[in-house]
Tab-separated table of C-alpha atoms and ligand atoms in Angstrom:
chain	number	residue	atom	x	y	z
M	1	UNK	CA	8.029	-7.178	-0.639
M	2	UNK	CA	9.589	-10.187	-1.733
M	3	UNK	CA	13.083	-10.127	0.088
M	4	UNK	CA	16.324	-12.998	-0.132
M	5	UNK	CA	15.425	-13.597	3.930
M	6	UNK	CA	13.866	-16.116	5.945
M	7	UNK	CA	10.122	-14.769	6.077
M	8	UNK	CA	8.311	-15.101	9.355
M	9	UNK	CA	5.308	-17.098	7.830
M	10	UNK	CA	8.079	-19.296	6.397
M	11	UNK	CA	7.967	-20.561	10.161
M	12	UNK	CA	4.461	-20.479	10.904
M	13	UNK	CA	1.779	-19.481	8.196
M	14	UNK	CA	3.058	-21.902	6.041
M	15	UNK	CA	2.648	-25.315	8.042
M	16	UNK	CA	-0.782	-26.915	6.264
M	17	UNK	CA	-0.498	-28.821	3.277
M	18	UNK	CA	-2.367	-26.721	0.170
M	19	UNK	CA	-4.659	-30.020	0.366
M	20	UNK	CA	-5.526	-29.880	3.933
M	21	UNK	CA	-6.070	-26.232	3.328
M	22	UNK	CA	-8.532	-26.523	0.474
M	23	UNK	CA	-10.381	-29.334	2.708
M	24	UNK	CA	-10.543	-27.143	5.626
M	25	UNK	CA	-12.288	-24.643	3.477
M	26	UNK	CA	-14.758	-26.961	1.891
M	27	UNK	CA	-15.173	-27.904	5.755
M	28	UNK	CA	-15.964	-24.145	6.805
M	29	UNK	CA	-18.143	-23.632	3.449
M	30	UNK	CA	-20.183	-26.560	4.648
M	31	UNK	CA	-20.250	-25.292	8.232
M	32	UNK	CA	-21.688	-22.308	6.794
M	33	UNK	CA	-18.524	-20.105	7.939
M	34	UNK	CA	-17.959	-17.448	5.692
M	35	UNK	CA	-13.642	-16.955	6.165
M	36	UNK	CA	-13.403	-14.738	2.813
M	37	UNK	CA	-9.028	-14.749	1.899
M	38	UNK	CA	-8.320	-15.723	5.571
M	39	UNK	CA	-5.139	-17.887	6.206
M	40	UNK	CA	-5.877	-18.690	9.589
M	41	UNK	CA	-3.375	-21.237	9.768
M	42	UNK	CA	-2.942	-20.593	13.681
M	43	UNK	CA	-6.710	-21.552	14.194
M	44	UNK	CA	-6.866	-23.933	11.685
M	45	UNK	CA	-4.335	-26.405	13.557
M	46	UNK	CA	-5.496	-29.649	13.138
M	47	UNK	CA	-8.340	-31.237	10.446
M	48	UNK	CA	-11.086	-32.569	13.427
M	49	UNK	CA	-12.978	-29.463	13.784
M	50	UNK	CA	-14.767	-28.679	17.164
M	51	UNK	CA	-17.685	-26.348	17.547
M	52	UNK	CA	-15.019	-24.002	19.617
M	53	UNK	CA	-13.061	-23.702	16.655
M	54	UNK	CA	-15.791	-22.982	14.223
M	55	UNK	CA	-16.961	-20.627	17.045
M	56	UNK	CA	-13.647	-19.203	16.937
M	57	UNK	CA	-13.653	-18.517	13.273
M	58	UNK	CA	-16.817	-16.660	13.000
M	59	UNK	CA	-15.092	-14.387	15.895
M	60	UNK	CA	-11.990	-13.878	13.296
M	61	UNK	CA	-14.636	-12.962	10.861
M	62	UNK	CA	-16.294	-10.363	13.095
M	63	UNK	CA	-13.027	-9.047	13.980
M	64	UNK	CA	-12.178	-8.471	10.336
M	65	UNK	CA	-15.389	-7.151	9.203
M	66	UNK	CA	-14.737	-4.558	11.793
M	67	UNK	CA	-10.884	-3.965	10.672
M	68	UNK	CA	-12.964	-3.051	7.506
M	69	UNK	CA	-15.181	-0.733	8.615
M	70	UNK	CA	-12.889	1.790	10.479
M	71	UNK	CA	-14.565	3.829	13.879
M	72	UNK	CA	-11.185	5.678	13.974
M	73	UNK	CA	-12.891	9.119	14.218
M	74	UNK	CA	-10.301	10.570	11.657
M	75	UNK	CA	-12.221	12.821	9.151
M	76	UNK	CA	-13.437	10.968	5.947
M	77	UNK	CA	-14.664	13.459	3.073
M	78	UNK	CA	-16.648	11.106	0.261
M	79	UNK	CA	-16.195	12.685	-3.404
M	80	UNK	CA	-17.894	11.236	-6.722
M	81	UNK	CA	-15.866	8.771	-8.925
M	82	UNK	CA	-14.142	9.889	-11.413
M	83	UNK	CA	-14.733	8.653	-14.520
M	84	UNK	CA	-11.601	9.352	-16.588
M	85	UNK	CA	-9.852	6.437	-14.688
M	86	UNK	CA	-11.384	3.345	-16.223
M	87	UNK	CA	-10.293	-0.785	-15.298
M	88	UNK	CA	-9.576	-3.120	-17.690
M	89	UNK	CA	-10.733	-6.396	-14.856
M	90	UNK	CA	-13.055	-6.404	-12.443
M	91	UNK	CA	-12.577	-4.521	-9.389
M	92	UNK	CA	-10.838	-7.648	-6.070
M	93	UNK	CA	-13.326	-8.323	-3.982
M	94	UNK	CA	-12.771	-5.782	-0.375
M	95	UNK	CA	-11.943	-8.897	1.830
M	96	UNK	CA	-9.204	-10.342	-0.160
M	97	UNK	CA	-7.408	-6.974	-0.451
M	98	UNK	CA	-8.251	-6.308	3.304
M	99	UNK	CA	-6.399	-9.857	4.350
M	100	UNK	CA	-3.524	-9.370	2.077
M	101	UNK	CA	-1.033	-6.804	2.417
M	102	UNK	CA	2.622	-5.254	2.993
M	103	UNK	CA	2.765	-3.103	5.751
M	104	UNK	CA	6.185	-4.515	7.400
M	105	UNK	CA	6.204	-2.029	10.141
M	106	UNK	CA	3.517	-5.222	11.761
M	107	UNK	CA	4.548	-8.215	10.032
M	108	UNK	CA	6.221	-9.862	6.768
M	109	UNK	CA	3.403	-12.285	6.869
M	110	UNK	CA	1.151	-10.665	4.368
M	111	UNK	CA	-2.487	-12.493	5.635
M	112	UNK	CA	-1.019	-11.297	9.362
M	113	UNK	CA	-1.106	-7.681	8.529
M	114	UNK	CA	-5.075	-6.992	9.094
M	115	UNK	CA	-5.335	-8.295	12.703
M	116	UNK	CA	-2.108	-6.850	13.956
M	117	UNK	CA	-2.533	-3.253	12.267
M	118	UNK	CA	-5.183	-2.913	14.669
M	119	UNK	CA	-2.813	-1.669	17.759
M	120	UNK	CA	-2.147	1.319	15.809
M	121	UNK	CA	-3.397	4.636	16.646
M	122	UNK	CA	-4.982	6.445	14.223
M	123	UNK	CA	-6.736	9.209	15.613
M	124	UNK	CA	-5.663	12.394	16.429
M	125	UNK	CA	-3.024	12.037	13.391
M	126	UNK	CA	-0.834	14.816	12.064
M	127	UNK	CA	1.440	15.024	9.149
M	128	UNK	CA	4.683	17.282	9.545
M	129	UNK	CA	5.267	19.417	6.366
M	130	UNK	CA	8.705	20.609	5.815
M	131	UNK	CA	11.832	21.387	3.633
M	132	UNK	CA	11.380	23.584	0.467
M	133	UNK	CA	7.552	25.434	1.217
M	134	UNK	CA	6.013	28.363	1.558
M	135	UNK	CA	5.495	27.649	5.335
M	136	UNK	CA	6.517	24.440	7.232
M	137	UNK	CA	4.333	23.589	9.528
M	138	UNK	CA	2.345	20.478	11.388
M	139	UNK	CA	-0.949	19.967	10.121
M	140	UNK	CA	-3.358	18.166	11.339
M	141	UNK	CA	-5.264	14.908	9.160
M	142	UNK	CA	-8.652	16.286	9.784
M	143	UNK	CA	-7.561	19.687	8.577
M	144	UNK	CA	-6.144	18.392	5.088
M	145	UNK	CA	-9.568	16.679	4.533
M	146	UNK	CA	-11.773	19.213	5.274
M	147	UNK	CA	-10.236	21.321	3.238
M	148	UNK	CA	-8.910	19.940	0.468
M	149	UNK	CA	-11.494	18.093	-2.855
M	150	UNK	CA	-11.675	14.247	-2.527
M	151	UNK	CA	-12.748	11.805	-5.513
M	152	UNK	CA	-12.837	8.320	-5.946
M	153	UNK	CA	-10.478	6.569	-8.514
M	154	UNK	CA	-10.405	3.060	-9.465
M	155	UNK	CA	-6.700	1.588	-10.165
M	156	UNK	CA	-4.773	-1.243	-10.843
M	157	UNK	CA	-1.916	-1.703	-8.164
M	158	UNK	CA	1.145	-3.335	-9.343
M	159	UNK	CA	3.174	-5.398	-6.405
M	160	UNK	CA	6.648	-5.664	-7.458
M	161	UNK	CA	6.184	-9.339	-6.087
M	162	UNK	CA	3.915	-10.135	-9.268
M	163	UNK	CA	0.699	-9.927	-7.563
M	164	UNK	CA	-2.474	-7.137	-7.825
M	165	UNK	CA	-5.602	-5.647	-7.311
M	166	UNK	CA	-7.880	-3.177	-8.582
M	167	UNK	CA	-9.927	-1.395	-5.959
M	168	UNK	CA	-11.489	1.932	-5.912
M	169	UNK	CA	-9.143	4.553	-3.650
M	170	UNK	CA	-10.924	7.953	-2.025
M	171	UNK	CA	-8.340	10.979	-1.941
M	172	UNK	CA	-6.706	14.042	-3.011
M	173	UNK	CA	-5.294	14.524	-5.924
M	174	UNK	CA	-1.798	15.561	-4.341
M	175	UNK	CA	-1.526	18.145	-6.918
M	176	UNK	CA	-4.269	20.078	-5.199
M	177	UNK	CA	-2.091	19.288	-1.860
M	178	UNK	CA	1.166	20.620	-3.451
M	179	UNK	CA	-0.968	24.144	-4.959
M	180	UNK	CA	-1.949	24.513	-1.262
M	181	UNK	CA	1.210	24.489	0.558
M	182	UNK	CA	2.903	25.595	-2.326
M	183	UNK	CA	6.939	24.374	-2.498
M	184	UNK	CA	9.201	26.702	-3.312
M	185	UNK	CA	11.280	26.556	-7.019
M	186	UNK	CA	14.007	24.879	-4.450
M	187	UNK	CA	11.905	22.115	-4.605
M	188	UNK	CA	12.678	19.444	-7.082
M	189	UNK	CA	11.558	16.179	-4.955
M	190	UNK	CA	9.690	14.803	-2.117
M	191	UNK	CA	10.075	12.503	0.677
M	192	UNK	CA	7.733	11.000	2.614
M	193	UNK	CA	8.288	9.099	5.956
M	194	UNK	CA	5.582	6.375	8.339
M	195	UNK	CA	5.359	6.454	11.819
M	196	UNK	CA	8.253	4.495	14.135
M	197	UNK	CA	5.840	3.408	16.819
M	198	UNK	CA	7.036	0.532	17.928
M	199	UNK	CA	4.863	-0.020	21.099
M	200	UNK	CA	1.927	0.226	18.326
M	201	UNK	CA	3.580	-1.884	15.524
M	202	UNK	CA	5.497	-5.101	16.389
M	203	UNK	CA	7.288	-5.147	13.447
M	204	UNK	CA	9.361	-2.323	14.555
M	205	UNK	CA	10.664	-3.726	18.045
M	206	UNK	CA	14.169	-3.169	18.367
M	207	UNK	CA	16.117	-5.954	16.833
M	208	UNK	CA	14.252	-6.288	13.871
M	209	UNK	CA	16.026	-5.925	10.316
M	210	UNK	CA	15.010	-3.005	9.526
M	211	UNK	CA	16.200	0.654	9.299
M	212	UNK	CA	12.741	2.057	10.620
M	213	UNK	CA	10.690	4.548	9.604
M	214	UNK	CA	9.930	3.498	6.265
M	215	UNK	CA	10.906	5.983	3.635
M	216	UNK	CA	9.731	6.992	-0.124
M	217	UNK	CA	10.601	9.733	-2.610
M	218	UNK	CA	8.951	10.992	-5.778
M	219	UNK	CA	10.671	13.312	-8.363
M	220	UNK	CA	8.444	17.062	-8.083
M	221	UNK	CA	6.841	16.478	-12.025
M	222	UNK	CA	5.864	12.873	-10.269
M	223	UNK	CA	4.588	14.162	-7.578
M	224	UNK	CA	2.363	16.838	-9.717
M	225	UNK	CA	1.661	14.189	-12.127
M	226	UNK	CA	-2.636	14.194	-11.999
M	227	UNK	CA	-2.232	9.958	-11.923
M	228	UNK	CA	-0.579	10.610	-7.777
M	229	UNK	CA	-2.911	10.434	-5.218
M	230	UNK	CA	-2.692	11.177	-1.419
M	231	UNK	CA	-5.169	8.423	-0.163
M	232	UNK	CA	-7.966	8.448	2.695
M	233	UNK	CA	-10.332	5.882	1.823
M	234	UNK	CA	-10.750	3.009	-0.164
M	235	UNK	CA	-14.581	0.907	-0.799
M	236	UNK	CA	-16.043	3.824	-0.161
M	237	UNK	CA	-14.859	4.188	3.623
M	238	UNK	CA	-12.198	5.773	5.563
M	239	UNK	CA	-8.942	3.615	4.913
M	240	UNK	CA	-8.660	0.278	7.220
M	241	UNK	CA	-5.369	0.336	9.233
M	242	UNK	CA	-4.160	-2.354	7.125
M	243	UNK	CA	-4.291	-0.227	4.103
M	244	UNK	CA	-2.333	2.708	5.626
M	245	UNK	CA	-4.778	4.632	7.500
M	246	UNK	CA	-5.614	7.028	7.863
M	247	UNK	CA	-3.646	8.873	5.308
M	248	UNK	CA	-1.032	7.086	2.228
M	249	UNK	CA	0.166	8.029	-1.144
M	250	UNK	CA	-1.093	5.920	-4.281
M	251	UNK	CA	1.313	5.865	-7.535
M	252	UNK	CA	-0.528	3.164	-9.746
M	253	UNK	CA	2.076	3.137	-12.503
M	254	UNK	CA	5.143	2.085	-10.058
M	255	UNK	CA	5.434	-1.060	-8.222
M	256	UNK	CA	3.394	-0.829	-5.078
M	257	UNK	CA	6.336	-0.151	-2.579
M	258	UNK	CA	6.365	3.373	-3.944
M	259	UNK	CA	3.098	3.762	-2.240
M	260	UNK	CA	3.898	4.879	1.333
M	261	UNK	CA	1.395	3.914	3.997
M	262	UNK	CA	0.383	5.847	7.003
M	263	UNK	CA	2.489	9.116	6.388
M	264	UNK	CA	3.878	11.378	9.121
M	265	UNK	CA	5.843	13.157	7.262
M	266	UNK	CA	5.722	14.967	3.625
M	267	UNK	CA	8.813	17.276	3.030
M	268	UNK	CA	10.175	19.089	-0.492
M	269	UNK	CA	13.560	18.691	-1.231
M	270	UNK	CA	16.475	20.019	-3.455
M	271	UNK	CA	18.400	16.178	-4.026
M	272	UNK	CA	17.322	13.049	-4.864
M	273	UNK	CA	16.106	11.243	-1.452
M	274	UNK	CA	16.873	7.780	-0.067
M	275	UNK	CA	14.375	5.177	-0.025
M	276	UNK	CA	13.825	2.396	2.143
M	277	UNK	CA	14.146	-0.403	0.021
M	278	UNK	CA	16.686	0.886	-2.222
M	279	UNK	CA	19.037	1.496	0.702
M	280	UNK	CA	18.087	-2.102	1.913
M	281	UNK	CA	18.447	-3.688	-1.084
M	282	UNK	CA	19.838	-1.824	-3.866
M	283	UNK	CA	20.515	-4.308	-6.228
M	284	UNK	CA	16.631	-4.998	-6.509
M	285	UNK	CA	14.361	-1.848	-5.473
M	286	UNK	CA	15.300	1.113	-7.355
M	287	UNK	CA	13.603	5.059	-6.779
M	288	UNK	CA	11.677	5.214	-9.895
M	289	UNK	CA	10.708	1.406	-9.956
M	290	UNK	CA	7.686	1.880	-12.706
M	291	UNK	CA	6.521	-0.974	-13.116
M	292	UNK	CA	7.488	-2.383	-16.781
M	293	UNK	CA	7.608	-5.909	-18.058
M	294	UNK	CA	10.586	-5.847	-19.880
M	295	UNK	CA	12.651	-5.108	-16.801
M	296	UNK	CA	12.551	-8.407	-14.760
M	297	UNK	CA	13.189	-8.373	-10.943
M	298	UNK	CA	16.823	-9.993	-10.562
M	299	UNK	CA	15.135	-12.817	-9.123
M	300	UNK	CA	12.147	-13.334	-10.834
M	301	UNK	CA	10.308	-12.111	-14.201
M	302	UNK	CA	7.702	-9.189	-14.770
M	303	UNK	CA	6.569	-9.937	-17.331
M	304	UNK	CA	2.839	-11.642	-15.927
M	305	UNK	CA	0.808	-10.149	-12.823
M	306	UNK	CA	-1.401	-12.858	-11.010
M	307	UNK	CA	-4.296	-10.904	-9.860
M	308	UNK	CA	-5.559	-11.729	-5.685
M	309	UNK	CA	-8.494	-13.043	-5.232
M	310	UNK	CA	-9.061	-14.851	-8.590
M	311	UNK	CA	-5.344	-16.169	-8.826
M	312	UNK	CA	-5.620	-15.153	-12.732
M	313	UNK	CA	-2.664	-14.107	-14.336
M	314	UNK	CA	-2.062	-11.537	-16.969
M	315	UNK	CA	0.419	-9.381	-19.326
M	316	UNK	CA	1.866	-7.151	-16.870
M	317	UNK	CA	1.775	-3.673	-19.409
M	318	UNK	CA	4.384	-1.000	-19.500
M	319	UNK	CA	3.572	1.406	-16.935
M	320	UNK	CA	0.810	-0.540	-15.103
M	321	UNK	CA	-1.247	0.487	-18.185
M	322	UNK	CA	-1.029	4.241	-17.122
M	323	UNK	CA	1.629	5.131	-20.233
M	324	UNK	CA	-0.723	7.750	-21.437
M	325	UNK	CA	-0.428	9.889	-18.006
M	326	UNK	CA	3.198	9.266	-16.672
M	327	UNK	CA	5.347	8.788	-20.449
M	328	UNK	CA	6.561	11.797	-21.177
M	329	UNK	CA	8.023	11.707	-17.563
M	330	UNK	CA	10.009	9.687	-18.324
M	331	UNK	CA	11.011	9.671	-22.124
M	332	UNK	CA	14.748	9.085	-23.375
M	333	UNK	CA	16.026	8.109	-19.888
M	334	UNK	CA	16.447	4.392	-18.505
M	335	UNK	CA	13.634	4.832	-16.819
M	336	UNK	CA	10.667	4.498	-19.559
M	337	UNK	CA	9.230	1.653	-19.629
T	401	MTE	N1	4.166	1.387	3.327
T	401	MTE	C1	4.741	1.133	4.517
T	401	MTE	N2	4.817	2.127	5.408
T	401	MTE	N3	5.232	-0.093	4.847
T	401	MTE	C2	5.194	-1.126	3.943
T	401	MTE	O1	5.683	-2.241	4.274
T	401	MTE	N4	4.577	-1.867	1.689
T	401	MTE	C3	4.436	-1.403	0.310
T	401	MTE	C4	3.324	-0.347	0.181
T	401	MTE	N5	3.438	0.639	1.231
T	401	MTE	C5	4.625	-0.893	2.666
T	401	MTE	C6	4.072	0.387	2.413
T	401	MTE	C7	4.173	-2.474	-0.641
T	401	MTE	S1	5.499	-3.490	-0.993
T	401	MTE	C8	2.968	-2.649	-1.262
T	401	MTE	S2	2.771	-3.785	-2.516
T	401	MTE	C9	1.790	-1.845	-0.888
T	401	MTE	O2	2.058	-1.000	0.236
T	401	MTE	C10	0.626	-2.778	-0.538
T	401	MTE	O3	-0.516	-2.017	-0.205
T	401	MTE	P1	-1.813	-2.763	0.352
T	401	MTE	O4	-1.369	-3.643	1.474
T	401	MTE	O5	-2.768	-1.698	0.772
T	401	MTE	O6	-2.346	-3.580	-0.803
C-alpha cells in the first residue's frame, strides 16, 4: 500500500546504491549463492564479502525456502486446476512473490514481510461467523477445508501500487462457503476482519499508525460472484504466512488491498461496512476499488502494471482483465470500469 508517510524501509532497506546492489548480486551469483528477490540490505552491509556473510546468506535462503513450504499442521485439501481461468503472462516465479508482499500487520517494508510473518501462529485457527446467517457460530479452519471443494485458479493480482503477479491460488470458491452457511435475505454485504495479535505481529505494537485489525467488505452479488475466492494455498501448498495463511480472500478484478489476509472473522451484514484503508485514507482507497486504468490513483497513474519478478510493464485492463465475470456488477454506476 503505497501511503503519503515516511515508510520504514525509507530508513533502512533503502541504504545501498542500485549499483552496489546489482554488484553484490553478480558477487553472490559468482559465489554460487542462490538469494532469489531477496533485499537483504541488513546482511548485505558493506561490498568486502567474508565467508561468514556468504555463510549467512545461504542461512537466509534456507530460512525462506522453509517460509515456503509451510509445516503449520493446518488442513490443506489439493483440488485440480481449473481450466476456465486462463493467464495472459507467464505465471512470477514462487520466490519473488514469497519475498514481496503487504501484510502491514508485520511491516511496511514489503521484502521484510516473509521473515517476520513467521512469529505468527497459524495452527489451531478459527474463523468467527456472524451477523445475518442461518447460524453464527465459530468454526474451525480445518473444518471449512475438509468439508468444503477446493480447486486451483491461476490469476493476475492487481496492487493498487502498480505492481503484479500471476500465481496459481488453491481455495474455495466462497460461493460454495456462502450456500453452506447460508446468510439470511438481511444480508446484503460482508465484512471480513485479520487477527490483532500483536505479541505475534510487530506491526501491530501499540503506537503504531494504525487502527488495527485490518478490515474489508464486499457487496453480497460480489461476494457470490464465481471470480471470489476464499484462499488456502497457493504453488500447490498450504499458504506461506506471508501470503495470509492459513486462510484469505482473493478478488482478482480489484486492487489487491481488497484481498484480506489471514481472516478471523467473516460476518453478513445489512449496510455498507467500513474498510481499513478507506477510513485511513479516504481520499485514495475507496470500497469497490476495481481496478481500472482510466481511474488514476490521486498520486500516481493506472494506467501501466509493472509485473515482479521480470520488472515488465504492461496496459493495466479494465477490471484486471476479468470484465467478462464481474461487469454486469457493476454497470451504469461510477463504479464500472
Ligand atoms: N491483508 C492484511 N490483513 N494486511 C495487509 O496489509 N495488504 C493487501 C492485501 N491483503 C494486506 C492484506 C495488499 S495492499 C495487497 S497488494 C495484497 O494483500 C498483497 O498480497 P501478497 O502479499 O500475498 O502478494
Amino acid at each position: 500500500m503505497n501511503i503519503h508517510k515516511r515508510r520504514i524501509w525509507d530508513a533502512d532497506g533503502r541504504c545501498t546504491s542500485e549499483q552496489a546492489y546489482v554488484s553484490r548480486r553478480r558477487f553472490l551469483g559468482n559465489a554460487g549463492v542462490a538469494v532469489g528477490g531477496l533485499t537483504l540490505s541488513g546482511v548485505l552491509g558493506c561490498d568486502q564479502k567474508s565467508s561468514a556473510e556468504v555463510a549467512r546468506l545461504a542461512s537466509a535462503e534456507k530460512a525462506l525456502e522453509a517460509s515456503m513450504n509451510p509445516q503449520s499442521g493446518n488442513a490443506f485439501v489439493r483440488g485440480e486446476r481449473n481450466p476456465r481461468y486462463t493467464l495472459d503472462r507467464p505465471l512470477t516465479g514462487e520466490k519473488a512473490a514469497a519475498t514481496y508482499n503487504n501484510f502491514y500487520e508485520f511491516t511496511m517494508s514489503k521484502h521484510g514481510v516473509w521473515r517476520l510473518a513467521q512469529s505468527l501462529k497459524t495452527h489451531p485457527w478459527t474463523i468467527e461467523l456472524a451477523g445475518e446467517v442461518k447460524q453464527p457460530r465459530t468454526l474451525d479452519f480445518d473444518e471449512i477445508v475438509k468439508k468444503l471443494p477446493s480447486e486451483e485458479r491461476l490469476y493476475r493480482l492487481r496492487c493498487v501500487e502498480a505492481w503484479s503477479m500471476a500465481v496459481p491460488w488453491m481455495g474455495i470458491p466462497f460461493k460454495a462457503f456462502m450456500d453452506w452457511v447460508e446468510p439470511t435475505s438481511h444480508a446484503k454485504y460482508v465484512r471480513f476482519v485479520t487477527f490483532n495479535r500483536p505479541k505475534e505481529a510487530v506491526g501491530q505494537a501499540p503506537g503504531t499508525a494504525w487502527n488495527w485489525p485490518y478490515f474489508e467488505g464486499l457487496t453480497i452479488a460480489e461476494a457470490a460472484n464465481e471470480l471470489t475466492l476464499l484462499a488456502t494455498g497457493i504453488y500447490g501448498h498450504a499458504l506461506p504466512k506471508q501470503h495470509g495463511a492459513p486462510v484469505r480472500m482473493v478478488l482478482p478484478w480489484k486492487y489487491g488491498y481488497k484481498s484480506i489476509k489471514s481472516l478471523v472473522k467473516i460476518e453478513f451484514v445489512r449496510e455498507k461496512p467500513h474498510t481499513f484503508w478507506n477510513d485511513a485514507v479516504p481520499a485514495e482507497y475507496g470500497f469497490y476499488a476495481n481496478v481500472n486504468p482510466k481511474k488514476p490513483h490521486p498520486r500516481w497513474s493506472q494506467a501501466t502494471e509493472r509485473m515482479l519478478e521480470t520488472s515488465g510493464k504492461r496496459p493495466t485492463l479494465p477490471y484486471n482483465g476479468y470484465g467478462e465475470f464481474v461487469h454486469d456488477l457493476y454497470k451504469g454506476t461510477p463504479e464500472a470500469a
